[in-house]
XYZ file of C-alpha atoms in Angstrom:
283
model
C 166.171 83.590 175.626
C 166.076 86.531 173.230
C 167.755 89.827 174.154
C 165.861 92.951 173.090
C 168.112 95.743 171.762
C 167.389 99.003 173.524
C 167.523 100.970 170.259
C 164.513 98.990 169.023
C 162.686 99.674 172.270
C 163.428 103.408 172.014
C 162.007 103.519 168.510
C 158.945 101.555 169.599
C 158.271 103.889 172.552
C 158.782 106.963 170.356
C 156.129 105.708 167.911
C 153.755 104.982 170.815
C 154.280 108.410 172.398
C 153.916 110.392 169.172
C 151.146 108.219 167.736
C 152.687 108.076 164.265
C 155.572 106.431 162.429
C 156.053 109.642 160.447
C 156.247 111.887 163.519
C 158.590 109.408 165.220
C 160.874 109.482 162.171
C 160.927 113.296 162.172
C 161.679 113.373 165.904
C 164.755 111.152 165.616
C 165.926 112.398 162.212
C 165.394 109.150 160.314
C 163.166 108.034 157.457
C 159.756 106.500 158.043
C 160.911 103.295 156.329
C 163.819 103.020 158.789
C 161.428 103.379 161.728
C 159.062 100.804 160.243
C 161.968 98.410 159.712
C 163.039 98.697 163.357
C 159.502 98.000 164.560
C 159.299 95.027 162.194
C 162.600 93.680 163.579
C 161.193 93.986 167.083
C 158.012 92.129 166.104
C 160.027 89.372 164.435
C 162.301 89.082 167.468
C 159.333 88.697 169.837
C 157.153 86.843 167.295
C 154.096 89.000 168.091
C 152.338 91.904 166.313
C 152.781 95.168 168.214
C 150.594 97.535 166.174
C 147.213 97.133 164.501
C 147.880 97.894 160.853
C 145.555 99.841 158.601
C 144.364 102.476 161.112
C 144.844 106.223 160.695
C 146.506 106.631 164.087
C 148.770 103.869 165.343
C 147.002 101.563 167.762
C 148.703 98.973 169.921
C 147.755 95.328 170.012
C 147.317 93.670 173.409
C 150.926 92.474 173.140
C 152.024 95.988 172.235
C 150.326 97.409 175.338
C 152.194 94.907 177.498
C 155.535 95.633 175.834
C 155.071 99.414 176.159
C 155.072 99.144 179.951
C 158.118 96.881 180.018
C 159.951 99.016 177.431
C 159.654 102.177 179.505
C 160.933 100.391 182.595
C 163.832 98.775 180.731
C 164.883 102.073 179.167
C 164.576 103.927 182.471
C 166.783 101.360 184.207
C 169.268 101.456 181.319
C 169.463 105.251 181.475
C 169.730 105.237 185.251
C 172.662 102.812 185.078
C 174.424 104.904 182.421
C 173.873 108.149 184.313
C 175.106 106.609 187.554
C 178.320 105.400 185.921
C 179.056 108.283 183.584
C 177.755 111.052 185.836
C 176.414 113.178 182.962
C 176.278 116.868 183.732
C 172.509 117.231 183.431
C 171.633 120.258 185.510
C 169.056 122.973 185.856
C 165.669 123.669 187.356
C 162.592 121.719 186.295
C 159.181 123.137 187.193
C 156.746 120.257 187.613
C 153.013 120.591 188.160
C 151.007 117.618 189.413
C 147.662 116.883 191.098
C 147.696 116.819 194.914
C 146.870 113.123 195.156
C 149.921 112.096 193.101
C 152.376 114.354 194.903
C 151.172 112.769 198.142
C 151.137 109.138 197.025
C 153.231 108.071 194.013
C 155.563 110.925 193.126
C 157.689 111.300 196.288
C 159.421 107.954 195.740
C 159.804 108.512 191.987
C 161.186 112.023 192.374
C 163.475 110.905 195.189
C 165.085 108.265 192.988
C 165.391 110.739 190.119
C 167.119 113.249 192.393
C 169.646 110.616 193.461
C 170.470 109.829 189.824
C 170.550 113.488 188.753
C 171.928 115.526 191.667
C 172.444 118.559 189.450
C 168.723 118.920 188.738
C 166.611 121.048 191.087
C 162.902 120.220 191.175
C 160.184 122.780 191.825
C 156.927 120.871 192.377
C 153.552 122.633 192.464
C 150.213 121.004 193.356
C 146.915 122.059 191.805
C 143.876 120.699 189.976
C 144.686 119.201 186.568
C 142.814 121.791 184.501
C 144.417 124.622 186.437
C 147.857 123.112 185.897
C 147.348 122.829 182.143
C 146.112 126.415 181.937
C 149.130 127.607 183.898
C 151.475 125.617 181.664
C 150.034 127.471 178.669
C 151.207 130.655 180.379
C 154.739 129.261 180.717
C 154.661 128.478 184.436
C 155.666 124.804 184.136
C 158.123 122.701 182.167
C 156.201 119.491 182.834
C 152.650 118.793 183.957
C 151.084 115.532 185.066
C 147.336 115.802 184.529
C 144.174 113.751 184.661
C 142.088 113.566 181.473
C 138.385 112.811 181.457
C 138.065 112.319 177.690
C 139.492 108.956 176.493
C 139.766 110.406 172.971
C 141.970 113.292 174.113
C 145.347 112.743 172.441
C 147.174 115.640 174.106
C 150.256 114.728 176.098
C 151.723 111.276 176.620
C 149.443 108.733 178.275
C 151.266 107.105 181.175
C 148.506 105.012 182.715
C 144.755 104.566 182.931
C 143.300 104.748 186.422
C 140.066 103.129 187.679
C 137.970 105.488 189.798
C 137.105 104.304 193.306
C 134.558 105.474 195.875
C 135.929 105.521 199.430
C 134.549 106.050 202.928
C 135.733 105.600 206.494
C 135.134 102.024 207.738
C 134.045 103.243 211.183
C 131.300 105.597 209.984
C 128.039 105.280 208.050
C 128.127 108.468 206.002
C 127.967 106.371 202.817
C 124.501 105.155 203.839
C 123.026 108.610 204.451
C 120.375 110.207 202.271
C 121.073 112.568 200.666
C 124.593 111.277 200.039
C 127.244 113.385 201.788
C 130.081 114.299 199.418
C 133.642 115.341 200.190
C 135.020 116.836 196.967
C 137.344 119.453 195.532
C 136.101 122.749 194.056
C 135.670 123.351 190.308
C 137.224 122.619 187.869
C 137.997 119.269 189.547
C 137.579 116.311 187.177
C 136.530 113.970 189.995
C 133.846 116.473 191.047
C 132.460 116.697 187.512
C 132.361 112.910 187.153
C 130.605 112.474 190.528
C 127.936 115.128 190.018
C 127.195 114.026 186.458
C 126.835 110.370 187.498
C 124.596 111.099 190.470
C 122.514 113.448 188.324
C 121.969 110.795 185.643
C 120.840 108.322 188.309
C 118.667 110.915 190.091
C 120.419 110.155 193.380
C 120.115 112.929 195.999
C 123.385 114.415 197.262
C 124.841 117.321 199.208
C 128.360 118.687 199.424
C 129.452 118.733 203.066
C 133.169 119.481 202.666
C 135.228 121.108 199.934
C 139.014 121.184 199.682
C 141.532 121.240 196.838
C 144.020 119.436 199.100
C 144.325 115.647 198.960
C 145.229 115.485 202.647
C 142.220 117.679 203.485
C 139.847 115.423 201.568
C 141.223 112.271 203.173
C 141.030 113.828 206.644
C 137.368 114.704 206.067
C 136.579 111.172 204.888
C 138.368 109.655 207.886
C 136.336 111.945 210.156
C 133.152 110.440 208.735
C 131.942 113.587 206.993
C 131.207 111.866 203.703
C 132.479 109.877 200.737
C 134.821 110.879 197.935
C 136.137 109.582 194.608
C 139.817 108.929 193.873
C 142.061 107.361 191.264
C 142.772 103.766 192.255
C 146.526 104.120 192.800
C 146.046 107.074 195.171
C 143.614 105.399 197.582
C 145.256 105.447 201.038
C 145.320 102.594 203.501
C 142.715 102.351 206.214
C 139.672 103.389 204.172
C 136.822 101.311 202.814
C 136.218 101.030 199.083
C 132.597 101.173 197.917
C 131.110 99.576 194.820
C 127.802 98.620 193.241
C 127.097 96.127 196.035
C 127.003 99.122 198.362
C 124.714 101.024 196.015
C 127.460 103.116 194.410
C 127.655 103.308 190.604
C 130.766 102.281 188.701
C 132.618 105.469 187.766
C 134.824 104.299 184.912
C 138.416 105.385 184.356
C 140.608 108.414 183.787
C 143.842 108.770 181.831
C 146.972 110.198 183.435
C 149.008 112.125 180.847
C 152.349 113.897 180.852
C 152.602 117.272 179.117
C 155.852 118.866 177.998
C 156.629 121.642 175.556
C 159.009 119.913 173.144
C 160.080 123.202 171.568
C 161.530 124.748 174.723
C 162.237 121.625 176.801
C 165.627 121.524 178.512
C 167.705 118.368 178.798
C 166.833 118.210 182.490
C 163.106 118.413 181.723
C 163.395 115.671 179.109
C 165.262 113.432 181.557
C 162.586 113.903 184.196
C 159.779 113.334 181.674
C 161.302 110.032 180.547
C 161.896 108.929 184.132
C 158.383 109.758 185.363
C 156.723 108.172 182.323
C 158.744 104.974 182.752
C 158.102 104.815 186.496
C 154.339 105.333 186.255
C 154.030 102.918 183.332
């Protein structure tokens, strides 16, 4: 069984995150040929191609996509082990902005484990809609932002995962069968809201907004009360609700990207540690 050197994995992930061998070389202070050689060594070790050659922006093969997820997890576990044993003095405050649904579903466990590994880091977590978070980060309010992206061609930030969009309703109510369709959605500029209204408009399906809230818990409470249906990213769907699909008369809603945004110029060591940890955990 082959053992994968972590330095090769770090180089591979850096190329994936920055989308370029040249930018990866600049980031780590090495030549482009050295970066290319490390990636080639990794491909030879695994006996699979990791990048599609000949494209302007680096593009992963199917094998490369699979390895990217494993690489982030391996590096996160490696770094966690080192930090636990060496007790590095990473300290400071990290201001993290994230959508409500992720701070209620996935992030508590991830941030809890990070806090155990880095007791000197204080986290300030703020919930808001993705577009609001990104606008506030431009004003210097956040060190890191986790945001949803509606445009698959948007290359800003580091893509951590791609989420399928899922319609949900309460299993004990029939609001999903009502005409016009009763919607439980967040206010503008919510990405889910835009996707829902655009899709229903294209299909000429009648709808009405019966409940509006920017809070994930508020939306879920309204759905559970039978007020209407809503749309969520697949990993944030809570237990005890019913998923709806085309068999129920609901159109497929596609996917959204979840991306991590950090200002590399002013990022502290604590912010970089958290960014790496969150990216690895969500991958």
